[in-house]
Short mmCIF file of C-alpha atoms in Angstrom, two decimals:
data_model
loop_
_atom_site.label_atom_id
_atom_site.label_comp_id
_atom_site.label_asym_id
_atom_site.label_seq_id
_atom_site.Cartn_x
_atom_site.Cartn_y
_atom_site.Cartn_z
CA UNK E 13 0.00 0.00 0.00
CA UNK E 14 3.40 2.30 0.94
CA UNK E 15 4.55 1.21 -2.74
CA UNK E 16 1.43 2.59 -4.23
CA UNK E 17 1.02 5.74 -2.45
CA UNK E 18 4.35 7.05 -3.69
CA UNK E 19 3.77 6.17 -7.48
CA UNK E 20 1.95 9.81 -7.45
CA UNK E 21 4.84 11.38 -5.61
CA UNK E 22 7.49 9.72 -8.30
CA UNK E 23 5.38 10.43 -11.35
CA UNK E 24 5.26 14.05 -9.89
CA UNK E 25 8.89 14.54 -9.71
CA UNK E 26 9.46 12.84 -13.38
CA UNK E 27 7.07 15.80 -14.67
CA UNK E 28 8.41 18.49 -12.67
CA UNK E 29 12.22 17.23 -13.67
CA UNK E 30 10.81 17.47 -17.27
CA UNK E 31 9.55 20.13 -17.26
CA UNK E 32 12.43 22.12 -15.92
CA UNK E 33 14.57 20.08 -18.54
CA UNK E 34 12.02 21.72 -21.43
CA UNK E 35 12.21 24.98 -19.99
CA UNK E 36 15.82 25.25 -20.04
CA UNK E 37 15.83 24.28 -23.04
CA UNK E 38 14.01 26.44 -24.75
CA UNK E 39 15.39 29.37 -23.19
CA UNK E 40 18.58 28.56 -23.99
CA UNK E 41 19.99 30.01 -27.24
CA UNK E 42 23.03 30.39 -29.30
CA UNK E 43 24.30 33.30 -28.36
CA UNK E 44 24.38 32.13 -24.45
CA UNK E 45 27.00 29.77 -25.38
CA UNK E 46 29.45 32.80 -26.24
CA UNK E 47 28.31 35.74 -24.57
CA UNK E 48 31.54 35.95 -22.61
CA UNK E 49 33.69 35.30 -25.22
CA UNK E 50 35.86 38.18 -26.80
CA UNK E 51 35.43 39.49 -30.25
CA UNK E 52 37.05 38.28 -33.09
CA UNK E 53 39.90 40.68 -35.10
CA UNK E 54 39.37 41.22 -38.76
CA UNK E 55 43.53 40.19 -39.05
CA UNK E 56 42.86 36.61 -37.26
CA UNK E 57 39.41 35.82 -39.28
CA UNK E 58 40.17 36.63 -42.39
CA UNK E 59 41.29 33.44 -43.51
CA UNK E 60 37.96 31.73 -42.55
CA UNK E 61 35.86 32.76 -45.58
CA UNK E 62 38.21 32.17 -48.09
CA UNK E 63 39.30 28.75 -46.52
CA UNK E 64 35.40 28.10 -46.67
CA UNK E 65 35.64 28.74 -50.82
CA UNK E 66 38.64 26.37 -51.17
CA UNK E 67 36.45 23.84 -49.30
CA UNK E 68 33.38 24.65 -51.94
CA UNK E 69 35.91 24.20 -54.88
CA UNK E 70 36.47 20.23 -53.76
CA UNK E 71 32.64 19.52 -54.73
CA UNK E 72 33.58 20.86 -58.38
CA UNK E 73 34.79 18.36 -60.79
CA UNK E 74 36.49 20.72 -62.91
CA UNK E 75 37.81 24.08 -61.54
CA UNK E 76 38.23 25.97 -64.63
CA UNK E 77 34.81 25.41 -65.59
CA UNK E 78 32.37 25.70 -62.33
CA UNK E 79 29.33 24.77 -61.73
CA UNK E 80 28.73 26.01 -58.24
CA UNK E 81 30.64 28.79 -57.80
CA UNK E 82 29.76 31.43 -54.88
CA UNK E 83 29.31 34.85 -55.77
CA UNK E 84 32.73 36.00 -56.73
CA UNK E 85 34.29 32.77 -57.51
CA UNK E 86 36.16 30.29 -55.52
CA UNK E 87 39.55 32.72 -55.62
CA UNK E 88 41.31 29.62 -57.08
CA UNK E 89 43.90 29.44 -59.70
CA UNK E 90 43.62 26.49 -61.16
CA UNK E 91 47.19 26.49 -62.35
CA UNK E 92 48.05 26.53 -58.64
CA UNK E 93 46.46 23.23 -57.86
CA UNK E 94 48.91 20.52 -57.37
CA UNK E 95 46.47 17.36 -56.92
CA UNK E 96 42.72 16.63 -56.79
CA UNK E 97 41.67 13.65 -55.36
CA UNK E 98 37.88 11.93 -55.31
CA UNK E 99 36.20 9.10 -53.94
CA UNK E 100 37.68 6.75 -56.83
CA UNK E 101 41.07 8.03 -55.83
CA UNK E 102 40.59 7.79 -52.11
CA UNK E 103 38.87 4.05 -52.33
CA UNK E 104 36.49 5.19 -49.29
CA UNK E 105 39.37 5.44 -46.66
CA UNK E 106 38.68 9.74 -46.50
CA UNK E 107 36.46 12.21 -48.10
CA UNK E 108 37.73 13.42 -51.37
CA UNK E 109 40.04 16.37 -50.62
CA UNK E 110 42.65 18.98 -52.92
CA UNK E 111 46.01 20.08 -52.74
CA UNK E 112 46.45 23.20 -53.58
CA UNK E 113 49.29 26.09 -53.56
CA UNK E 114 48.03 29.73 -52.79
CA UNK E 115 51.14 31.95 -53.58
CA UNK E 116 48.84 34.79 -53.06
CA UNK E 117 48.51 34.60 -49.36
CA UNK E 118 51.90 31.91 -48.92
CA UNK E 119 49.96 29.19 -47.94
CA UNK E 120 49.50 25.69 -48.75
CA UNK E 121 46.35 24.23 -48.48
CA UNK E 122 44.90 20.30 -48.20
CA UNK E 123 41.28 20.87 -48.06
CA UNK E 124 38.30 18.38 -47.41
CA UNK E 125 35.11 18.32 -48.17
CA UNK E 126 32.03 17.20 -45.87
CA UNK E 127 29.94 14.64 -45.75
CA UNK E 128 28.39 13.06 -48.38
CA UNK E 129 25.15 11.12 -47.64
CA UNK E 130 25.00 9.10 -50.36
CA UNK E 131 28.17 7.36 -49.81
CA UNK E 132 28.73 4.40 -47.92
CA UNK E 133 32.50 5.13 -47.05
CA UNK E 134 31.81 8.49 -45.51
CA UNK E 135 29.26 6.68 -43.15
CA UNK E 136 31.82 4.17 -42.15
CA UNK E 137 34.46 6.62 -41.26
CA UNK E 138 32.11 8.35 -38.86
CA UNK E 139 30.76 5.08 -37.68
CA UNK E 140 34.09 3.53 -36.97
CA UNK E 141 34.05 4.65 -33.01
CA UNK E 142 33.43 3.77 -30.08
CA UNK E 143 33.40 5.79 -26.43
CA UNK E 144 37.36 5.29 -25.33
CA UNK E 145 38.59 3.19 -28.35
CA UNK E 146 41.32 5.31 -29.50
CA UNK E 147 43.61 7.20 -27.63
CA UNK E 148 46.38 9.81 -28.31
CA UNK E 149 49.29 11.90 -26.48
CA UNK E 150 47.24 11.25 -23.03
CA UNK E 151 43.73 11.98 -24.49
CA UNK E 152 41.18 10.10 -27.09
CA UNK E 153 40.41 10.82 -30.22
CA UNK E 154 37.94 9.38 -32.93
CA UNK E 155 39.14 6.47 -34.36
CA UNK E 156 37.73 6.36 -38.15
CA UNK E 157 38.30 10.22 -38.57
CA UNK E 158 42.10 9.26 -37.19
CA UNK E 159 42.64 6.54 -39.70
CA UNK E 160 40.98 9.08 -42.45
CA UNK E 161 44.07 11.70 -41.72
CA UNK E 162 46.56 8.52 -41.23
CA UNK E 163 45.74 7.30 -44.91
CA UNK E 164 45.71 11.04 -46.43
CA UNK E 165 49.05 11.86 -44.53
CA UNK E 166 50.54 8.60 -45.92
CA UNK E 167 49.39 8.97 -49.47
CA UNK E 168 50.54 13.09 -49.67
CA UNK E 169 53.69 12.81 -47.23
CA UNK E 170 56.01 12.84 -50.22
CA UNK E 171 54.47 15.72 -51.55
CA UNK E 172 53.88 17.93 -48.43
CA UNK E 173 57.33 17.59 -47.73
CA UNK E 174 58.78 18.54 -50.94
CA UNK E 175 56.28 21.88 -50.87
CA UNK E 176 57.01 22.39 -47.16
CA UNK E 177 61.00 23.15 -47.94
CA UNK E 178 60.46 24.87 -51.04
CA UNK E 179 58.27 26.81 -50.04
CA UNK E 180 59.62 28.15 -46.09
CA UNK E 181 58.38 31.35 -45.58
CA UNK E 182 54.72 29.76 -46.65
CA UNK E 183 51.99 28.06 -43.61
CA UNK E 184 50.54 24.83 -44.37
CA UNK E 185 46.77 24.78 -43.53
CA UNK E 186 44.55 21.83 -43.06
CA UNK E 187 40.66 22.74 -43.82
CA UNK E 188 37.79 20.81 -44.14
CA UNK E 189 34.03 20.55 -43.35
CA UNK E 190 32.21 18.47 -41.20
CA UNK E 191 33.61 15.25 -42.10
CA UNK E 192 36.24 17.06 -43.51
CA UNK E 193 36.78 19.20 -40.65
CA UNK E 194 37.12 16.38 -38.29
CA UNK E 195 40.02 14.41 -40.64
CA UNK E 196 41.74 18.15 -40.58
CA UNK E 197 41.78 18.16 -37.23
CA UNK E 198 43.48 14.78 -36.73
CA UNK E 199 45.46 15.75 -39.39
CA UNK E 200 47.17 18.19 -37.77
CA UNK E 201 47.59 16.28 -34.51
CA UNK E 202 49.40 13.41 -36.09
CA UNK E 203 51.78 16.41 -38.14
CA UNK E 204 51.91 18.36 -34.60
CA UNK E 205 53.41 14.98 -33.40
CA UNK E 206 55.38 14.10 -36.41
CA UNK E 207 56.55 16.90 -37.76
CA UNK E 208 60.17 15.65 -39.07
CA UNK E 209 58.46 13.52 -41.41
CA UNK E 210 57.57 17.12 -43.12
CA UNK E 211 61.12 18.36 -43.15
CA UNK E 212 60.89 19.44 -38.96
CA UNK E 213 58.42 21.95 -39.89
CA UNK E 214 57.68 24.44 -36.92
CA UNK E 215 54.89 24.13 -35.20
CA UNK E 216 53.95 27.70 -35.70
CA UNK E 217 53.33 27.21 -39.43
CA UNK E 218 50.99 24.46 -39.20
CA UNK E 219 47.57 25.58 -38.83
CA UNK E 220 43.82 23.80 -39.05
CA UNK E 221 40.51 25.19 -39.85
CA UNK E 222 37.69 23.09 -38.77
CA UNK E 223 34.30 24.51 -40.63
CA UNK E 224 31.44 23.33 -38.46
CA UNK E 225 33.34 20.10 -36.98
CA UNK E 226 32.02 16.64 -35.20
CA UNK E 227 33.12 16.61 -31.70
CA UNK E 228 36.42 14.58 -32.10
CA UNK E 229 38.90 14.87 -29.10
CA UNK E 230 39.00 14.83 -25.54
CA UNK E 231 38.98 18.19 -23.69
CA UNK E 232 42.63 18.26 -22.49
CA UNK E 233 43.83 17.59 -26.33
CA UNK E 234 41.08 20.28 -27.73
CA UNK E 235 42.69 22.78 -25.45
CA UNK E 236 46.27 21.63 -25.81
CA UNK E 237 46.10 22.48 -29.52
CA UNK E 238 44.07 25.52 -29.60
CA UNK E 239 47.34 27.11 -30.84
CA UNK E 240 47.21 25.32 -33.54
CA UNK E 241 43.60 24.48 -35.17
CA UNK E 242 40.70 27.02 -35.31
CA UNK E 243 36.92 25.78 -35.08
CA UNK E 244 34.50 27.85 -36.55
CA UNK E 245 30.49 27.50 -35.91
CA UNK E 246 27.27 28.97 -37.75
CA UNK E 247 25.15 30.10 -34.44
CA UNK E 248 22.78 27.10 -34.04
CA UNK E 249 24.56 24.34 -35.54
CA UNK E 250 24.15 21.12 -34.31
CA UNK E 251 27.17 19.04 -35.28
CA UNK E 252 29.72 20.96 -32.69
CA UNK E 253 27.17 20.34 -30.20
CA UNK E 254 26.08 17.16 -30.58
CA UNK E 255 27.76 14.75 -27.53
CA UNK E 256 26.19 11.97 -28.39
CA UNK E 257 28.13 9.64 -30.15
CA UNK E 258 27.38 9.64 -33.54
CA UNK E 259 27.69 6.07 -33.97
CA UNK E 260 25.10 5.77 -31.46
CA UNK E 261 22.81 8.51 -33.47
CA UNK E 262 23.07 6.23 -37.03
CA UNK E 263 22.58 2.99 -35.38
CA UNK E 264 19.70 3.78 -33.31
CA UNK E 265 17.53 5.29 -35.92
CA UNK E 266 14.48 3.76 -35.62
CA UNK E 267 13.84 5.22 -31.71
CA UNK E 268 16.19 8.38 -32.34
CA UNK E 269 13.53 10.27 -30.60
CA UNK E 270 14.09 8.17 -27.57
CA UNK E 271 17.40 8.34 -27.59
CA UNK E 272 18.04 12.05 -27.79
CA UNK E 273 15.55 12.74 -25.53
CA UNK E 274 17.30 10.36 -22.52
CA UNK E 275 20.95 11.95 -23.82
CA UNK E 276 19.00 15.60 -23.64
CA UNK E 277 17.53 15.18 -20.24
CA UNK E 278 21.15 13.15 -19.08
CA UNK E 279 23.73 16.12 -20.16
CA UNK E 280 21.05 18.87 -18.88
CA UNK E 281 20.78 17.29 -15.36
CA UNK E 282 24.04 15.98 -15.25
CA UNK E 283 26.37 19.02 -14.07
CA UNK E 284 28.79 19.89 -16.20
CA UNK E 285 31.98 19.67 -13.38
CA UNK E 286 31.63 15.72 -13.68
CA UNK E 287 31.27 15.70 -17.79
CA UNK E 288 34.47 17.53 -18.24
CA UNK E 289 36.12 14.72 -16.16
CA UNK E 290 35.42 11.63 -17.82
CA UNK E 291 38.42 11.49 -20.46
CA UNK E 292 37.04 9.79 -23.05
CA UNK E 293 34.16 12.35 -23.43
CA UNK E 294 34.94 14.28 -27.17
CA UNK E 295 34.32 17.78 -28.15
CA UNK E 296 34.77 20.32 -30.75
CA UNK E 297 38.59 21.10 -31.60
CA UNK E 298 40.93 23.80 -30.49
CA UNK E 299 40.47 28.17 -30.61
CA UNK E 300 36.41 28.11 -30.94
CA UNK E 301 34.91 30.88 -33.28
CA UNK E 302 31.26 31.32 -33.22
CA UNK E 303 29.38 33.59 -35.75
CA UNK E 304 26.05 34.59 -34.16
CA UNK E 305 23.75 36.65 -36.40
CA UNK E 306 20.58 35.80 -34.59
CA UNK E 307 18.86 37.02 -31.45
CA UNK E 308 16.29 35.05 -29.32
CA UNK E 309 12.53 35.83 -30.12
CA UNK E 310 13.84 38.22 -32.91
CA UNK E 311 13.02 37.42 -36.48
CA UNK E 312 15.27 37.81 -39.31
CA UNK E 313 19.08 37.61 -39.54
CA UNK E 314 21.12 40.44 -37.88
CA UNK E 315 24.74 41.62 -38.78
CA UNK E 316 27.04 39.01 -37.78
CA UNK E 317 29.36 38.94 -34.82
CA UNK E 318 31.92 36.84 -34.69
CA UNK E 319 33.18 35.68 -30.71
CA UNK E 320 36.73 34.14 -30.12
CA UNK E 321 37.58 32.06 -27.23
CA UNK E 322 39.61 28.90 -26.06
CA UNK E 323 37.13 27.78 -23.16
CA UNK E 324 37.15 24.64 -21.35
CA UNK E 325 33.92 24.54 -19.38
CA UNK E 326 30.84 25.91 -21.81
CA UNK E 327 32.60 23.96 -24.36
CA UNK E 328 29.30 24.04 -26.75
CA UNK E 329 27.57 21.28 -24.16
CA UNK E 330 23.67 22.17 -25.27
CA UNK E 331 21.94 21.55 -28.76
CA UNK E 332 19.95 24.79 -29.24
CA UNK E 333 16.28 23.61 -30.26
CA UNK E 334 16.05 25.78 -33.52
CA UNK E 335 14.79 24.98 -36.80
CA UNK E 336 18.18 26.35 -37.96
CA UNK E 337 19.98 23.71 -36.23
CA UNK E 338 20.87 21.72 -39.34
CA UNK E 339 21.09 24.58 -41.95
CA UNK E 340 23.46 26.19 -40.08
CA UNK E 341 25.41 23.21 -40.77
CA UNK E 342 25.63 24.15 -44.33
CA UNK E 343 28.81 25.65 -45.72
CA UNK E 344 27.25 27.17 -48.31
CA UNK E 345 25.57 29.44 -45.44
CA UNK E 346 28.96 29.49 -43.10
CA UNK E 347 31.06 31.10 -46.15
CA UNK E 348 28.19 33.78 -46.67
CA UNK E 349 27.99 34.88 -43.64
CA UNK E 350 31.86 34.25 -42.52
CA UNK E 351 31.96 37.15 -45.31
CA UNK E 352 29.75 39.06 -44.60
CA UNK E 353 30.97 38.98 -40.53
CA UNK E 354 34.86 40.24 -42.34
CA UNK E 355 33.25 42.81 -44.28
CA UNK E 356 31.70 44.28 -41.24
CA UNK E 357 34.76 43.70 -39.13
CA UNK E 358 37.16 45.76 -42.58
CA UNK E 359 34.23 48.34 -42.75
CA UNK E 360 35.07 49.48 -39.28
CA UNK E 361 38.91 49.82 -39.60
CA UNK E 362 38.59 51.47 -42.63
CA UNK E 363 36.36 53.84 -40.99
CA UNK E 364 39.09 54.59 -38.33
CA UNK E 365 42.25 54.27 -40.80
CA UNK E 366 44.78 52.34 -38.97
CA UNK E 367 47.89 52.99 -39.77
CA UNK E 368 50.29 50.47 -41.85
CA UNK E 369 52.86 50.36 -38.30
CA UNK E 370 49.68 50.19 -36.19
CA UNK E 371 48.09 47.07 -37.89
CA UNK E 372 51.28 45.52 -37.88
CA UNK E 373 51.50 46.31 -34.05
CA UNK E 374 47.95 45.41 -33.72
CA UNK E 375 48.84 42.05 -35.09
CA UNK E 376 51.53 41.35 -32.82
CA UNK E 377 49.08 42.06 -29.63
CA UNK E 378 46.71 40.11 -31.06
CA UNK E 379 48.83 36.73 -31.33
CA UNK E 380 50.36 38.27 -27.88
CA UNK E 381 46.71 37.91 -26.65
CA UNK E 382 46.22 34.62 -28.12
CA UNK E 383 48.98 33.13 -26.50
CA UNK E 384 48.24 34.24 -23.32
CA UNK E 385 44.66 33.41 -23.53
CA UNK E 386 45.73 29.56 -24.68
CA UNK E 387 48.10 29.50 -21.69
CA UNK E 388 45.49 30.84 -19.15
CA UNK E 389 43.07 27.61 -20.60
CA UNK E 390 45.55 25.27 -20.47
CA UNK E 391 46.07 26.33 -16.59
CA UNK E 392 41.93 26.34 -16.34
CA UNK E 393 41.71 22.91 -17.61
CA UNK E 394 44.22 21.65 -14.88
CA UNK E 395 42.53 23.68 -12.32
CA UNK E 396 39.19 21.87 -12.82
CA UNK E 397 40.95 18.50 -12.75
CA UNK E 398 40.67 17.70 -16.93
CA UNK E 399 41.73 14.31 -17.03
CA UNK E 400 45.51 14.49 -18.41
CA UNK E 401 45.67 18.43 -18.89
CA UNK E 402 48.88 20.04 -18.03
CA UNK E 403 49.57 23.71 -17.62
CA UNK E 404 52.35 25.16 -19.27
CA UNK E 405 56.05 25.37 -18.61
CA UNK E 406 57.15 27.64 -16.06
CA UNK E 407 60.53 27.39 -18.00
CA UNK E 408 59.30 29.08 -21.13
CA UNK E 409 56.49 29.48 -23.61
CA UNK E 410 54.19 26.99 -24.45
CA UNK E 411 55.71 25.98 -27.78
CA UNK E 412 58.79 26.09 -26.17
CA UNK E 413 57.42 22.92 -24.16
CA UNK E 414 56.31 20.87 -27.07
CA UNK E 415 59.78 21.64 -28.78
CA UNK E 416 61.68 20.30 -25.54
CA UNK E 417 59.05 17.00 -25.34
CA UNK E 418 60.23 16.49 -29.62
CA UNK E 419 63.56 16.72 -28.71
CA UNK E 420 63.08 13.91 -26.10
CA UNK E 421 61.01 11.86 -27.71
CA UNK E 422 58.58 12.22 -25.47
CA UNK E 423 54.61 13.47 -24.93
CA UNK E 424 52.58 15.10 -22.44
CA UNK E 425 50.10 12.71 -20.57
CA UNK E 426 50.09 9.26 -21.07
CA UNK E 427 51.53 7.32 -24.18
CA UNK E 428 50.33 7.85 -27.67
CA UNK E 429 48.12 5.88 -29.90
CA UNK E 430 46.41 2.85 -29.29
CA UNK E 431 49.27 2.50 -26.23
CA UNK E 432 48.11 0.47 -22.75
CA UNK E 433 50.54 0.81 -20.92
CA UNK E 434 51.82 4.36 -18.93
CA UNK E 435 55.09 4.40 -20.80
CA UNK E 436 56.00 8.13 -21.49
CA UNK E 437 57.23 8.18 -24.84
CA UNK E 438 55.21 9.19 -28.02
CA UNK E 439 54.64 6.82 -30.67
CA UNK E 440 56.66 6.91 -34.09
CA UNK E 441 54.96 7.48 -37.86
CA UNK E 442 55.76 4.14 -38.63
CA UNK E 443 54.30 2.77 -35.44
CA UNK E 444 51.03 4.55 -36.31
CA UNK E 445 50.62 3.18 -39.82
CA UNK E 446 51.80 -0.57 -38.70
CA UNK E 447 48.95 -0.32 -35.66
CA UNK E 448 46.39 1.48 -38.17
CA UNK E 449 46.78 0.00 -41.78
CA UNK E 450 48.02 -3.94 -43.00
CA UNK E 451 48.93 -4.14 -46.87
CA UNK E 452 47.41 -6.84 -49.08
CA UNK E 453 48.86 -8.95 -51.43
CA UNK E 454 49.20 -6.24 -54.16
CA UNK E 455 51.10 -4.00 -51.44
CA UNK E 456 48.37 -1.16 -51.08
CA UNK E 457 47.05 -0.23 -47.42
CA UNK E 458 44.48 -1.26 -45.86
CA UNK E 459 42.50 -0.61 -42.81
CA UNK E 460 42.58 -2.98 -39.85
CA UNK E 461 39.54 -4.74 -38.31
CA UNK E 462 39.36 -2.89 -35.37
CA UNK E 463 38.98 -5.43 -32.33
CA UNK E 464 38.22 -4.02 -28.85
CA UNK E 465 41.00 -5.69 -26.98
CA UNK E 466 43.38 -3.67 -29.50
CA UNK E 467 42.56 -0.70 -27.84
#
């Protein structure tokens, strides 16, 4: 009779906990998740919109005659493109993805493009994952996106290298989309870590711009590299701030509803101190950029503003419940308004005429600023007990660290990929592609079965 009389008194609390859950919810909007972030300088975005055209460009199958083209044109010469590579090319192990050498701005760029639903491949690399399957320098990452940049790193090392020293005063950028964005990311990890297989390129001319990217390493790595690769999001977009595994979303289509709706209800009652310190939990990569252009209960799009920060708690954790969740997903819609943000952002120096020996001083404190603000996350994410953060070196600058750790041999946190053991020594290229890839009879690489006791 006890039993039954609190049934009411249960059911009660599951409503009222609901409820609260709903009304959160809907309060909460896109601009909440930056509102204390700083603003963005024209001088550090401007590469974002034109990075989103060279994206565009892979979706073309012939650049000097374009079917898509944005407004203005991609900005590509196609005499500057040194390889193209599509799905035939690739043989499903990573999106289709270009090569290409922009003399204009010194840079070299590998650019990926997103996902493509109709492929079978690109679904596999996302799917190819599980919670704490694949770790790296002391954090996780995910494992098909990692074997994505493995394979594109392996086919274009020869080449990468060869542009890397011919080219010294130029930066060499990974970009990419969705998908795309999450192989760039890894991408740059894995050339972070093995960086004299490009000639012992510096660390400060590597550089990664993830356009709307799948959560896709653990929090101490996504600060720990935040000099290093840029993620930029579209106001309500979904992808960044999507924690559930993907792999869970695909394979659990049929009650999806369900299933969101227990993740929802989990990461909204769940507080955030004790997410941030399960390690294997992913998010979005590195220096966050968010473009907010709409306002809560407003109608119609305002003029973008564009807010920079490295944070480590507020990391994105809430899908905004907006019916521009998945368009802002688009890159199509990301390069307009990424442009449309700059051209605000130039319209206002203009107005106030800097100075050539002010910008370049203006610069200066700007990467002065980012450094510091990297530095202050990095001690942050130790402060709130991040699984394997570290804070910097009292003994120098941050990249001074890393270049100490590469002359040792050695990594921050625990051991690199795939590694069970608490050895402190960071895992070699060749290492990585024995552990990742076999070769068949022919000699061409190809992926592992992943087992779970591997990892």
């Amino acid at each position: 009779m006890s039993i039954l009389c609190g049934i009411p008194i249960l059911e009660s609390a599951c409503c009222l906990a609901c409820a609260r859950w709903a009304w959160r919810r809907c309060l909460h909007s896109a601009g909440h998740d930056s509102e204390t972030w700083g603003l963005a300088a024209p001088d550090a975005f401007e590469p974002v919109p034109r990075i989103c055209r060279y994206i565009l460009s892979v979706y073309e199958e012939d650049l000097r005659n374009p079917l898509w083209a944005p407004p203005g044109g991609y900005g590509i010469n196609p005499d500057w493109l040194i390889l193209k590579k599509n799905y035939d090319d690739t043989q499903g192990h990573a999106p289709p993805y270009m090569l290409y050498l922009d003399h204009d701005h010194k840079d070299i760029v590998l650019a990926i493009r997103g996902l493509n639903l109709a492929r079978e491949s690109d679904y596999a690399v996302l799917l190819d994952n599980k919670l704490g399957k694949r770790k790296f320098d002391g954090g996780y990452v995910h494992n098909g996106l990692l074997k994505a940049a493995g394979w594109v790193l392996e086919m274009e090392c020869k080449v990468l290298k060869k542009l890397v020293e011919e080219y010294p005063n130029y930066t060499l950028t990974f970009a990419g989309h969705s998908l795309g964005a999450g192989v760039a990311a890894m991408l740059t990890l894995v050339v972070v870590q093995n960086r004299d297989r490009l000639g012992n390129i510096e660390r400060s001319r590597v550089r990664c711009y993830a356009i709307a990217p799948a959560r896709c390493m653990s929090l101490n790595l996504a600060v720990r590299y935040a000099d290093v690769i840029n993620a930029v999001v579209l106001q309500d977009d979904f992808l960044p701030r999507t924690a559930t595994p993907l792999e869970d979303i695909f394979k659990s289509l049929f009650c999806l509803p369900c299933h969101l709706a227990l993740r929802c209800i989990r990461d909204t009652c769940v507080p955030e101190e004790k997410l941030i310190k399960d390690p294997r939990r992913l998010y979005a990569p590195g220096r966050l950029y968010h473009i907010v252009e709409r306002k809560p209960f407003r109608c119609g799009r305002f003029p973008p503003v564009v807010r920079t920060a490295v944070p480590v708690d507020g990391r994105f954790e809430h899908v905004v419940l907006s019916c521009n969740a998945t368009s802002d997903h688009a890159i199509i819609w990301i390069e307009r308004e990424a442009q449309r943000a700059l051209d605000i952002m130039l319209e206002k120096d203009h107005i106030t005429e800097i100075p050539p020996k002010q910008k370049m001083e203006r610069q200066q404190t700007i990467a002065r600023e980012h450094s510091e603000e990297h530095k202050a996350a990095l001690k942050r994410a130790v402060s709130l007990s991040v699984p394997h953060a570290y804070a910097p070196s009292q003994y120098g600058t941050f990249q001074e660290h890393h270049e100490h750790e590469n002359k040792n041999g050695s990594g921050g946190g625990e051991s690199s990929i795939g590694s069970n053991t608490d050895r402190m020594r960071r895992e070699s290229w060749d290492e990585l592609i024995e552990r990742l890839f076999d070769k068949d009879d022919s000699g061409h690489m190809v992926l592992k079965k992943a087992h779970w006791h591997d990892w």
